[in-house]
Short mmCIF file of C-alpha atoms in Angstrom, two decimals:
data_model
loop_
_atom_site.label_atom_id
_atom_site.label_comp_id
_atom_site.label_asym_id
_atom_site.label_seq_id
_atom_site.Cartn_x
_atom_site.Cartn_y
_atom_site.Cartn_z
CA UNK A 1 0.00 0.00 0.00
CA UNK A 2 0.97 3.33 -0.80
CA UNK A 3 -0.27 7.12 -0.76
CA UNK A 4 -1.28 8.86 -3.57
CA UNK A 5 0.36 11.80 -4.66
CA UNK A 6 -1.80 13.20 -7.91
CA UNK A 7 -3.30 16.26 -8.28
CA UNK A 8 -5.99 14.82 -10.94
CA UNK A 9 -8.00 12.30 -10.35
CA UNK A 10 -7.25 9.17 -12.42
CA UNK A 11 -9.74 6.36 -13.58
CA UNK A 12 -8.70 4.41 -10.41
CA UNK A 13 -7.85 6.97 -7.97
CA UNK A 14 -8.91 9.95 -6.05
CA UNK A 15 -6.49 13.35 -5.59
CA UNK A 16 -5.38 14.85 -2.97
CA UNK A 17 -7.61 17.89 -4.02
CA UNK A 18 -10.58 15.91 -3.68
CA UNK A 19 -9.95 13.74 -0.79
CA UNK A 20 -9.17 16.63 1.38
CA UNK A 21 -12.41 18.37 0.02
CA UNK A 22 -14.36 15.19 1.05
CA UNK A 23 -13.52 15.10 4.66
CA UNK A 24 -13.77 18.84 5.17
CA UNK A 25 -16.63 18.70 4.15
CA UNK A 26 -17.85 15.62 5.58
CA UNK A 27 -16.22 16.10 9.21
CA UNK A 28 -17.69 19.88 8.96
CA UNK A 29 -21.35 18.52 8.32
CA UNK A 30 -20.93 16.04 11.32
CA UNK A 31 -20.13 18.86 13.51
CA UNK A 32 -22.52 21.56 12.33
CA UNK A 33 -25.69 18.93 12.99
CA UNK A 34 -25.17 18.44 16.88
CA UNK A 35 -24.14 22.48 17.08
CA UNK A 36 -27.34 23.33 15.77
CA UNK A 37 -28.91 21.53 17.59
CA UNK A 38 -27.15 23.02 20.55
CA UNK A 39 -28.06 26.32 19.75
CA UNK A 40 -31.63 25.68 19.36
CA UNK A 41 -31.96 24.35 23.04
CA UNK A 42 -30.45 27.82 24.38
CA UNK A 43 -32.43 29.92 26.38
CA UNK A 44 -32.35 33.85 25.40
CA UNK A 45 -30.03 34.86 28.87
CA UNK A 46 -27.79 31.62 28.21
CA UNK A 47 -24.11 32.95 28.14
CA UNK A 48 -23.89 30.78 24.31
CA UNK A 49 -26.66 32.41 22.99
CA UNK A 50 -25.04 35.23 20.56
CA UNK A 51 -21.68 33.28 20.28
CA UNK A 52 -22.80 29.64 19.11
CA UNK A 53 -25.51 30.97 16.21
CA UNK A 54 -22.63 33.26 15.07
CA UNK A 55 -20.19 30.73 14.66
CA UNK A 56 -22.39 28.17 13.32
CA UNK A 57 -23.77 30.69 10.58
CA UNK A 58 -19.85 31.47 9.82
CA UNK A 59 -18.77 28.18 9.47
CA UNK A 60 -21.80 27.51 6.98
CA UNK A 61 -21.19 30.05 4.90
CA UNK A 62 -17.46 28.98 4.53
CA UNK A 63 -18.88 25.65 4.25
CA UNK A 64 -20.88 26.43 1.24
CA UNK A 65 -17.94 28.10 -0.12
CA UNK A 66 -16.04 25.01 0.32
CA UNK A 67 -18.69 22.85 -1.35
CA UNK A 68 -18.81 25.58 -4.43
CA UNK A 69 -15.30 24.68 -5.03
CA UNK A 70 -15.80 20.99 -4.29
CA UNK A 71 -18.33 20.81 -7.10
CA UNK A 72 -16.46 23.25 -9.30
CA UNK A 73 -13.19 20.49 -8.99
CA UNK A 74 -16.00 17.55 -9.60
CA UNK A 75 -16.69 19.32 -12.94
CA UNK A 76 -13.67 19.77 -14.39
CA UNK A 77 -12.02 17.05 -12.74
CA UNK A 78 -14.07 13.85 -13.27
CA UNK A 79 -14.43 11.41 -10.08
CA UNK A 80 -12.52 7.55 -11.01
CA UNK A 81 -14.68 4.97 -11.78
CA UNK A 82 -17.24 3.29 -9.31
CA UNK A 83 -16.03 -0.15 -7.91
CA UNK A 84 -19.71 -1.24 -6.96
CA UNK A 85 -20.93 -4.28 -9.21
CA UNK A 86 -24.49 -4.35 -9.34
CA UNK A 87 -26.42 -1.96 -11.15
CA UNK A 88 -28.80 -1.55 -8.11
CA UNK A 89 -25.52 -0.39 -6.16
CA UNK A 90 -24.38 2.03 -8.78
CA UNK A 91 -27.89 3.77 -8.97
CA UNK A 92 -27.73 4.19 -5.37
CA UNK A 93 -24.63 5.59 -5.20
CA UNK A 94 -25.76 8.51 -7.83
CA UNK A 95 -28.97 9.12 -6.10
CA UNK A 96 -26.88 9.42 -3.19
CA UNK A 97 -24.76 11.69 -3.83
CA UNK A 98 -27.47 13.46 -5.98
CA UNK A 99 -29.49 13.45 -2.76
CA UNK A 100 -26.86 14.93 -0.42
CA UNK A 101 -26.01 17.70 -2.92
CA UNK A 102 -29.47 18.79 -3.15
CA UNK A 103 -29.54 19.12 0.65
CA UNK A 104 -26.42 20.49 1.49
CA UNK A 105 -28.13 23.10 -0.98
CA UNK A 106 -31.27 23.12 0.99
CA UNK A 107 -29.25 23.84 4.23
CA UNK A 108 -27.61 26.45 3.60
CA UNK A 109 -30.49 28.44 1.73
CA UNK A 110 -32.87 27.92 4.56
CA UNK A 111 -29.70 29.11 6.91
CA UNK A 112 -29.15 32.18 5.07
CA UNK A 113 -32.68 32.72 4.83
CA UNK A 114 -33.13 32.09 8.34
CA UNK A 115 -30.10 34.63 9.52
CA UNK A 116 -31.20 37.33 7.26
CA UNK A 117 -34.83 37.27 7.66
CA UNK A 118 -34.77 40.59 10.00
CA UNK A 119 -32.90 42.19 6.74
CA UNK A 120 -29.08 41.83 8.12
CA UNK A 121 -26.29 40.59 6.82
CA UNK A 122 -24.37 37.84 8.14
CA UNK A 123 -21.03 38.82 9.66
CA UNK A 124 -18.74 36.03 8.64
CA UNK A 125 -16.09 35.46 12.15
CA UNK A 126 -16.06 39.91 11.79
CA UNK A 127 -13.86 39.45 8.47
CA UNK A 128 -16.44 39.91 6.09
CA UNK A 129 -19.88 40.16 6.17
CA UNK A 130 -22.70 38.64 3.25
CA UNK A 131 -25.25 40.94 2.47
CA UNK A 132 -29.07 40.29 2.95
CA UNK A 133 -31.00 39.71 -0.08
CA UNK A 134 -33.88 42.60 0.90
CA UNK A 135 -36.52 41.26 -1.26
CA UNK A 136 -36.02 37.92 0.87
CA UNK A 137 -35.97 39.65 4.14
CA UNK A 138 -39.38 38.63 5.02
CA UNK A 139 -39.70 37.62 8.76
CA UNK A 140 -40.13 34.10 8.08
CA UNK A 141 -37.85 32.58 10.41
CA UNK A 142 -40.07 29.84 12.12
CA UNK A 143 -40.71 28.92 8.31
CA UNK A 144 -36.76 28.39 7.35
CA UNK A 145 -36.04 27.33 10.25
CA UNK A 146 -38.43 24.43 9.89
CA UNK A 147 -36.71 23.70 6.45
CA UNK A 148 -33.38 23.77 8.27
CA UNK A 149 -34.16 21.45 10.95
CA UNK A 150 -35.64 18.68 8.28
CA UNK A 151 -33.19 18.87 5.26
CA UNK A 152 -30.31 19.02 7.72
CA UNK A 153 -31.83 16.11 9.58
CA UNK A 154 -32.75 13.87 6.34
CA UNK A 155 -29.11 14.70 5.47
CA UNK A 156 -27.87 13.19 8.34
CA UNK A 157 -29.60 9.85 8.01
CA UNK A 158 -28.18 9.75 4.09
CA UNK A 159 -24.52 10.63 5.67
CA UNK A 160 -24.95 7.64 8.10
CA UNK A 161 -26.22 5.45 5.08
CA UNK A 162 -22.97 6.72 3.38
CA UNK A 163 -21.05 5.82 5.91
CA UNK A 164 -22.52 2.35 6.56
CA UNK A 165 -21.90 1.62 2.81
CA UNK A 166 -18.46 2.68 2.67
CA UNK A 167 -18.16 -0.13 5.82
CA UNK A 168 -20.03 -2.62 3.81
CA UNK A 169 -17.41 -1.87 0.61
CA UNK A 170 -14.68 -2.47 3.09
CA UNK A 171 -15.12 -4.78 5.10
CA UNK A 172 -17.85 -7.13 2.96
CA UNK A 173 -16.69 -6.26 -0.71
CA UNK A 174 -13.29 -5.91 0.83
CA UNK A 175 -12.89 -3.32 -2.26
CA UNK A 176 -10.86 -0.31 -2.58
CA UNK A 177 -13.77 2.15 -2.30
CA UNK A 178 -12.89 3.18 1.17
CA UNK A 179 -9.15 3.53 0.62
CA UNK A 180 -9.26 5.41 -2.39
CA UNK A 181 -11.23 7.71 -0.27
CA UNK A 182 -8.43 7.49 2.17
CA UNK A 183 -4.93 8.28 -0.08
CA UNK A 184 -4.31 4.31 -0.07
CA UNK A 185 -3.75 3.22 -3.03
CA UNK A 186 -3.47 -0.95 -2.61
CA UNK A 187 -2.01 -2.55 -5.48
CA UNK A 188 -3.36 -5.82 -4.31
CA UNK A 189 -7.02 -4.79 -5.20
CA UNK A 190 -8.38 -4.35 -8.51
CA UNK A 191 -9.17 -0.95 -8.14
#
């Protein structure tokens, strides 16, 4: 076994570009799920209660940024070649991914919507701060942040059935799907 070193993905190999990408992203999701819900069990005099929202509404907005790029690279930079051998495993990997896309778009959208609903902007960690959209500005917190809550929830049941099938590739299929994912490239495995 060996690390990869490419830049590019290959036909048989993740970069480091988009491995490093993936688990940003991924470990950033994990994290931002239990924060939120941390935040919404604070009570108004609760020391946390101006510091957690802020930093949760910063990291999402760098997180989108992040996923921007992530999809940008996944354009011009085509991901290798599924290992998974039944046709019923390849669809669900699409959908999948499809499906996780579409609600990491759902998140943040609802999240901006919900932080800029009284017409503010959203101070980014005080280094920059995104502008409200006025003609969205329309008080309708309860109804974003409903939309939050559910696409970031059904989001987290499709990462944990992500996560369960990279296990299954590994330790059942005993393929290279995880590894690939990991810099390991494994010249013993028909990857």
């Amino acid at each position: 076994m060996a690390f990869t070193k490419k830049i590019r993905n290959s036909k048989t190999q993740y970069s480091w570009p988009s491995i490093v990408m993936h688990w940003l992203v991924a470990l950033t999701v994990l994290a931002m799920y239990p924060l939120g819900l941390y935040i919404v069990s604070l009570g108004y005099y609760d020391p946390g209660y101006r510091i957690y929202p802020n930093i949760h509404r910063s990291i999402g907005l760098l997180l989108a940024v992040l996923v921007a790029l992530r999809l940008t690279w996944k354009f011009f930079n085509p991901s290798p070649r599924m290992l998974a051998q039944k046709p019923i495993e390849r669809f669900a990997a699409h959908a999948g991914h499809i499906a996780l896309y579409i609600l990491l778009f759902v998140v943040f959208s609802s999240g901006y919507l919900i932080s800029t609903a009284d017409g503010r902007g959203i101070a980014v960690f005080d280094w920059f701060t995104v502008p409200a959209i006025q003609a969205l500005a329309n008080r309708q917190e309860d109804f974003w942040g409903t939309i939050h809550f559910y696409a970031a929830t059904t989001m987290m049941v499709l990462t944990a059935i992500h996560i369960l099938a990279a296990l299954k590739h590994h330790f059942i299929n005993k393929d290279a799907t995880l590894k690939r994912m990991a810099g390991v490239v494994d010249k013993n495995t028909n990857s």
